[in-house]
Amino acid sequence: MISKVACAALMGIDAFKVDLEVDLARQGMPAFTMVGLAEGAVKESKERVFSALKNSGYRLPPSRITVNLAPADIRKAGSAYDLPLAVALLGAAGIIDQNLLEGWFLAGELSLAGEVKPVHGVLSLALEARKKGAKGLIVGISNAHEAAVVEGLDVYGISSLSHLVKFLLSEETLEPTVVDTKKLWAGRQDFGLDFAEVKGQEHAKRAIEIGAAGNHNILFIGPPGSGKTMLAKRIPTVLPPLVFEEALEVTKIYSVSGQLDRDKALIVIRPFRSPHHTISDAGMIGGGAYPKPGEVSLAHRGVLFLDELPEFKKNVLEVLRQPLEGGEVTISRAAMSLSYPADFMLVAAMNPCPCGYYTDERHACTCTPVAVQRYASRLSGPLLDRIDLQIEVPAVDYKDLRGNKGLDSATMRGNIERVRAIQAERYKDLSILTNSELSGSSLEKFCKLTEAEHVFLEQAVRSLGLSARAYTRILRIARTIADLGEEETIKVPHLAEAINYRSMDRQK
């Protein structure tokens, strides 16, 4: 007898439907065969499932069992197939009628006692189930709230295999899981940090306001203790709040990577990732034997903070080029090629020299000119070109430490949201969200310059030896500065301020 159950497999951060078929034949010697490009954890499900069935009180007759995972040419990995396999076996044995299984999607790992454990990527599975018009999705109780975020799909959380069987046989009733999304958004801006706590550094705050308004990348350069990390950690407090579609994207990434907290149905605050400088290129960009998202993807729609930037391995920094330019990263392996979203705001910090005091008037620098040059050369020109704002953060003077508080996060966020609204209206007919995405014809259209601006910018490009990419970055920054001042056109002061934020170019 053949039984079929619908489930799903992950490819990148998305899911695709898998039909799990079981053929239970009474002829021949008892055996168990699984086909359909199943990886190790899927093949091991046989032992977990048979123990779970036995300890839940279900006995299968001796038979020749063949399991097929279709489509058979795509790799299946993970333990989410335990629950659908157990139910399909019960269907093939006649314990559950096949008609009762039609339209349901199932996912869950089974313990030897038959309890249903949580699995990764349930949000993606729920989106695929809704896309395929499923009757409902059945998962473990720990995964139910995560899946129930998807509207238009009934999600049922079950605690054990026997609980599921009784539900399918209508021996027990079960209500769909409901998530109050309004409640999720209620406390999303409770950061516990504020720019009002930062004394001085008004120049850096201005640069952060520009960077956040146009989604420009930022590099802080200054001596130890000047407040670079303190500034970076408060950037999420001024970014516009996530919209629901962005929150779904971010939650899918964390769900697939297994880093979603079980008590959080949806990530509603922009991510802030700060990996240590010993991270590998695979950890940064993603990968592994079974590719998972890296730090650049976990920072999607948020901030990726790289402290002590020159201390990162050169190959790790160079792999940032593609996501910084394209907003996604592609991981190619012999068996597959996966793309993960990686649209983040890069914020980095570095000392001006190995000892850290090259630009500090209060401390003597002990580094030789050659050591300073060698330290700066750890960052390649192409990488620096992709960092729009290069800001000098000097040591804070005592009078600033005892002075009044400066701009707070609420005021800065209000200015940034106003500029984001201007950009949304300007680019409503284009696939562009912020000024940092301007290029080609759109750059020429929205960053028009008069003859006076062209002359000024030409002199700057020649004297500083700027690349074509740096020229583009200056125009994008100037466009954001003009938007902050509610100016329709870019003027010379906007260009001058934008060039002033290219610190590394000016030093060169």
Short mmCIF file of C-alpha atoms in Angstrom, two decimals, residues 68-365:
data_model
loop_
_atom_site.label_atom_id
_atom_site.label_comp_id
_atom_site.label_asym_id
_atom_site.label_seq_id
_atom_site.Cartn_x
_atom_site.Cartn_y
_atom_site.Cartn_z
CA ASN A 68 10.87 8.12 -1.84
CA LEU A 69 11.53 11.85 -1.43
CA ALA A 70 10.44 13.63 -4.60
CA PRO A 71 11.83 15.51 -6.45
CA ALA A 72 14.63 12.96 -6.24
CA ASP A 73 17.36 15.11 -7.82
CA ILE A 74 17.54 17.75 -5.06
CA ARG A 75 19.40 17.16 -1.78
CA LYS A 76 17.33 16.73 1.40
CA ALA A 77 18.95 17.43 4.76
CA GLY A 78 17.92 17.86 8.38
CA SER A 79 15.60 16.11 10.80
CA ALA A 80 12.30 17.75 9.75
CA TYR A 81 11.29 14.61 7.81
CA ASP A 82 10.83 12.48 10.96
CA LEU A 83 7.20 13.48 11.54
CA PRO A 84 5.99 13.18 7.92
CA LEU A 85 7.78 9.82 7.59
CA ALA A 86 6.08 8.45 10.71
CA VAL A 87 2.66 9.63 9.53
CA ALA A 88 3.23 8.23 6.02
CA LEU A 89 4.17 4.85 7.52
CA LEU A 90 0.96 4.86 9.56
CA GLY A 91 -0.96 5.72 6.41
CA ALA A 92 0.66 2.92 4.44
CA ALA A 93 -0.13 0.48 7.28
CA GLY A 94 -3.80 1.50 7.16
CA ILE A 95 -3.84 3.06 10.65
CA ILE A 96 -4.62 6.48 9.12
CA ASP A 97 -6.73 6.81 5.99
CA GLN A 98 -4.85 8.44 3.10
CA ASN A 99 -7.71 10.87 2.52
CA LEU A 100 -7.09 12.35 5.98
CA LEU A 101 -3.53 13.26 4.95
CA GLU A 102 -4.45 15.22 1.83
CA GLY A 103 -3.59 18.92 1.95
CA TRP A 104 -1.51 18.86 5.14
CA PHE A 105 2.14 19.89 5.35
CA LEU A 106 4.14 18.35 8.20
CA ALA A 107 7.55 19.10 9.71
CA GLY A 108 9.18 18.01 12.94
CA GLU A 109 11.88 15.92 14.57
CA LEU A 110 10.86 12.96 16.72
CA SER A 111 12.43 11.79 19.94
CA LEU A 112 12.62 8.06 20.67
CA ALA A 113 9.57 8.46 22.94
CA GLY A 114 7.53 10.09 20.15
CA GLU A 115 7.77 13.70 21.30
CA VAL A 116 7.93 16.35 18.55
CA LYS A 117 11.00 18.59 18.67
CA PRO A 118 11.54 21.94 16.88
CA VAL A 119 13.37 22.19 13.56
CA HIS A 120 15.02 24.99 11.60
CA GLY A 121 13.44 26.98 8.76
CA VAL A 122 9.79 26.58 9.77
CA LEU A 123 8.90 30.11 8.61
CA SER A 124 10.12 29.31 5.09
CA LEU A 125 8.17 26.03 5.20
CA ALA A 126 5.02 27.90 6.21
CA LEU A 127 5.39 30.35 3.32
CA GLU A 128 5.78 27.45 0.88
CA ALA A 129 2.76 25.66 2.35
CA ARG A 130 0.63 28.78 1.89
CA LYS A 131 1.92 29.18 -1.65
CA LYS A 132 0.86 25.59 -2.47
CA GLY A 133 -2.62 26.14 -1.01
CA ALA A 134 -2.19 23.76 1.93
CA LYS A 135 -5.06 22.91 4.25
CA GLY A 136 -2.69 23.62 7.13
CA LEU A 137 0.78 23.12 8.57
CA ILE A 138 1.46 20.77 11.49
CA VAL A 139 4.66 21.35 13.49
CA GLY A 140 5.95 20.99 17.04
CA ILE A 141 4.56 23.34 19.67
CA SER A 142 7.93 25.15 19.88
CA ASN A 143 7.72 26.06 16.18
CA ALA A 144 4.02 26.94 16.04
CA HIS A 145 4.29 30.65 16.86
CA GLU A 146 7.07 31.16 14.31
CA ALA A 147 4.99 29.56 11.53
CA ALA A 148 1.75 31.27 12.60
CA VAL A 149 3.20 34.66 11.61
CA VAL A 150 2.29 33.72 8.03
CA GLU A 151 -1.25 34.96 7.41
CA GLY A 152 -3.72 32.86 5.48
CA LEU A 153 -2.41 29.51 6.76
CA ASP A 154 -3.71 27.47 9.70
CA VAL A 155 -0.82 26.29 11.86
CA TYR A 156 -1.25 23.56 14.47
CA GLY A 157 1.31 22.87 17.18
CA ILE A 158 1.44 19.30 18.47
CA SER A 159 3.42 17.81 21.34
CA SER A 160 3.75 14.17 20.29
CA LEU A 161 3.13 11.67 17.51
CA SER A 162 0.14 10.16 19.30
CA HIS A 163 -1.28 13.68 19.75
CA LEU A 164 -1.08 14.19 15.98
CA VAL A 165 -2.69 10.83 15.16
CA LYS A 166 -5.63 11.57 17.46
CA PHE A 167 -6.03 14.98 15.82
CA LEU A 168 -6.04 13.51 12.30
CA LEU A 169 -8.54 10.83 13.34
CA SER A 170 -10.76 13.54 14.92
CA GLU A 171 -10.42 11.95 18.34
CA GLU A 172 -9.11 15.26 19.70
CA THR A 173 -9.76 18.85 18.67
CA LEU A 174 -7.01 21.37 18.20
CA GLU A 175 -7.24 25.11 17.60
CA PRO A 176 -4.90 26.88 15.15
CA THR A 177 -2.11 28.86 16.73
CA VAL A 178 -2.72 32.62 16.69
CA VAL A 179 0.00 35.28 16.90
CA ASP A 180 -0.82 38.90 17.72
CA THR A 181 1.51 40.72 15.33
CA LYS A 182 0.50 44.13 16.72
CA LYS A 183 1.82 43.10 20.12
CA LEU A 184 5.09 42.02 18.51
CA TRP A 185 5.63 45.51 17.10
CA ALA A 186 4.67 47.30 20.32
CA GLY A 187 8.03 47.21 22.08
CA ARG A 188 10.32 47.03 19.09
CA GLN A 189 12.07 50.38 19.69
CA ASP A 190 13.10 49.66 23.29
CA PHE A 191 16.86 49.62 22.65
CA GLY A 192 18.23 50.66 26.03
CA LEU A 193 20.83 52.85 24.25
CA ASP A 194 20.68 56.46 23.09
CA PHE A 195 22.95 58.91 21.27
CA ALA A 196 22.27 61.41 24.06
CA GLU A 197 24.70 59.34 26.15
CA VAL A 198 27.53 60.17 23.73
CA LYS A 199 29.35 63.34 24.83
CA GLY A 200 30.92 65.38 22.06
CA GLN A 201 31.56 63.82 18.61
CA GLU A 202 28.90 65.98 16.95
CA HIS A 203 30.79 65.67 13.66
CA ALA A 204 30.54 61.87 13.87
CA LYS A 205 26.84 62.08 14.78
CA ARG A 206 26.24 64.22 11.70
CA ALA A 207 28.00 61.59 9.56
CA ILE A 208 25.90 58.83 11.15
CA GLU A 209 22.74 60.80 10.38
CA ILE A 210 23.80 61.05 6.74
CA GLY A 211 24.83 57.39 6.60
CA ALA A 212 21.59 56.12 8.13
CA ALA A 213 19.45 58.41 5.97
CA GLY A 214 20.97 57.17 2.71
CA ASN A 215 22.08 53.70 3.89
CA HIS A 216 25.75 54.59 3.32
CA ASN A 217 28.63 52.54 4.73
CA ILE A 218 30.74 54.18 7.46
CA LEU A 219 34.34 53.83 8.68
CA PHE A 220 35.37 55.44 11.99
CA ILE A 221 39.09 56.27 12.36
CA GLY A 222 40.39 57.41 15.73
CA PRO A 223 42.54 56.64 18.78
CA PRO A 224 41.51 54.15 21.49
CA GLY A 225 38.76 55.43 23.78
CA SER A 226 37.45 58.08 21.41
CA GLY A 227 34.00 56.45 21.28
CA LYS A 228 34.03 54.58 17.95
CA THR A 229 32.36 51.44 19.31
CA MET A 230 29.97 53.49 21.45
CA LEU A 231 28.80 55.35 18.34
CA ALA A 232 28.45 52.19 16.25
CA LYS A 233 26.33 50.35 18.82
CA ARG A 234 23.78 53.18 18.83
CA ILE A 235 23.26 53.30 15.06
CA PRO A 236 20.32 50.81 15.15
CA THR A 237 18.50 53.26 17.46
CA VAL A 238 18.20 55.82 14.63
CA LEU A 239 17.45 53.50 11.70
CA PRO A 240 13.83 53.46 10.48
CA PRO A 241 11.84 50.54 11.95
CA LEU A 242 11.46 47.38 9.90
CA VAL A 243 8.30 46.96 7.86
CA PHE A 244 6.55 43.58 7.98
CA GLU A 245 8.05 42.29 4.70
CA GLU A 246 11.57 43.17 5.87
CA ALA A 247 10.93 41.51 9.23
CA LEU A 248 9.88 38.32 7.41
CA GLU A 249 13.10 38.36 5.35
CA VAL A 250 15.27 38.75 8.44
CA THR A 251 13.36 36.13 10.44
CA LYS A 252 13.68 33.61 7.59
CA ILE A 253 17.46 33.97 7.64
CA TYR A 254 17.70 33.48 11.40
CA SER A 255 15.23 30.57 11.26
CA VAL A 256 17.20 28.74 8.56
CA SER A 257 20.49 29.28 10.39
CA GLY A 258 19.01 28.01 13.68
CA GLN A 259 19.61 31.29 15.51
CA LEU A 260 15.99 32.34 16.04
CA ASP A 261 14.98 32.49 19.68
CA ARG A 262 12.06 30.12 20.33
CA ASP A 263 10.21 32.80 22.27
CA LYS A 264 10.38 35.21 19.30
CA ALA A 265 7.88 34.57 16.54
CA LEU A 266 9.26 37.44 14.46
CA ILE A 267 12.39 39.61 14.53
CA VAL A 268 11.10 43.18 14.63
CA ILE A 269 14.34 45.06 15.44
CA ARG A 270 17.05 45.61 12.85
CA PRO A 271 19.96 43.20 13.40
CA PHE A 272 23.30 44.36 14.77
CA ARG A 273 26.10 41.87 14.15
CA SER A 274 29.62 42.34 15.48
CA PRO A 275 31.83 39.34 14.60
CA HIS A 276 35.32 38.99 16.11
CA HIS A 277 38.28 39.69 13.85
CA THR A 278 39.34 36.01 13.97
CA ILE A 279 36.28 35.02 11.89
CA SER A 280 36.89 32.93 8.75
CA ASP A 281 35.73 33.86 5.27
CA ALA A 282 33.10 31.08 5.42
CA GLY A 283 31.83 32.45 8.72
CA MET A 284 31.59 35.93 7.23
CA ILE A 285 30.08 35.12 3.87
CA GLY A 286 28.38 31.79 4.63
CA GLY A 287 29.10 28.26 3.52
CA GLY A 288 30.13 24.94 4.99
CA ALA A 289 29.43 21.34 3.95
CA TYR A 290 25.73 22.19 4.21
CA PRO A 291 25.79 25.94 3.38
CA LYS A 292 24.34 28.26 5.98
CA PRO A 293 24.05 32.06 6.02
CA GLY A 294 27.09 33.97 7.22
CA GLU A 295 27.41 37.20 9.18
CA VAL A 296 26.70 39.36 6.13
CA SER A 297 23.32 37.67 5.72
CA LEU A 298 22.54 37.68 9.45
CA ALA A 299 23.06 41.47 9.26
CA HIS A 300 20.54 41.78 6.39
CA ARG A 301 18.43 44.96 6.75
CA GLY A 302 20.59 45.93 9.73
CA VAL A 303 24.16 46.80 10.70
CA LEU A 304 27.36 44.77 10.32
CA PHE A 305 29.96 46.23 12.69
CA LEU A 306 33.60 45.31 12.16
CA ASP A 307 35.71 46.61 15.04
CA GLU A 308 39.49 46.83 14.54
CA LEU A 309 39.01 46.50 10.78
CA PRO A 310 42.69 46.05 9.79
CA GLU A 311 42.97 43.08 12.18
CA PHE A 312 40.59 41.01 10.04
CA LYS A 313 42.25 38.61 7.62
CA LYS A 314 42.67 40.10 4.17
CA ASN A 315 40.72 37.33 2.43
CA VAL A 316 37.82 37.87 4.87
CA LEU A 317 37.64 41.57 4.03
CA GLU A 318 37.89 40.98 0.30
CA VAL A 319 34.86 38.65 0.26
CA LEU A 320 32.79 41.64 1.41
CA ARG A 321 33.08 43.26 -2.00
CA GLN A 322 30.23 41.39 -3.69
CA PRO A 323 27.59 41.87 -0.95
CA LEU A 324 28.57 45.53 -0.48
CA GLU A 325 27.99 46.15 -4.18
CA GLY A 326 25.09 43.82 -4.97
CA GLY A 327 23.21 43.32 -1.69
CA GLU A 328 23.42 39.52 -1.87
CA VAL A 329 26.02 36.78 -1.73
CA THR A 330 26.25 33.67 -3.89
CA ILE A 331 27.85 30.50 -2.53
CA SER A 332 28.84 27.97 -5.17
CA ARG A 333 29.63 24.36 -4.38
CA ALA A 334 30.08 21.29 -6.57
CA ALA A 335 26.51 20.11 -5.97
CA MET A 336 24.67 23.45 -5.79
CA SER A 337 24.76 27.22 -5.92
CA LEU A 338 22.84 29.22 -3.30
CA SER A 339 22.15 32.94 -2.96
CA TYR A 340 21.52 34.63 0.37
CA PRO A 341 20.34 38.23 0.84
CA ALA A 342 22.99 40.52 2.31
CA ASP A 343 21.72 44.09 2.14
CA PHE A 344 23.32 45.60 5.22
CA MET A 345 24.90 48.84 6.38
CA LEU A 346 28.61 48.30 6.99
CA VAL A 347 30.01 50.16 10.00
CA ALA A 348 33.71 49.66 10.71
CA ALA A 349 36.21 51.12 13.16
CA MET A 350 39.99 51.27 13.16
CA ASN A 351 42.93 52.95 14.83
CA PRO A 352 45.05 55.28 12.67
CA CYS A 353 48.20 53.24 13.39
CA PRO A 354 49.32 50.08 15.25
CA CYS A 355 49.76 51.89 18.58
CA GLY A 356 46.58 53.89 18.01
CA TYR A 357 47.84 57.42 18.75
CA TYR A 358 48.99 58.69 15.35
CA THR A 359 46.33 61.45 15.26
CA ASP A 360 46.08 62.01 19.03
CA GLU A 361 47.66 65.29 20.15
CA ARG A 362 47.74 64.15 23.79
CA HIS A 363 49.76 60.97 23.26
CA ALA A 364 53.01 60.42 21.41
CA CYS A 365 52.83 57.90 18.57
#
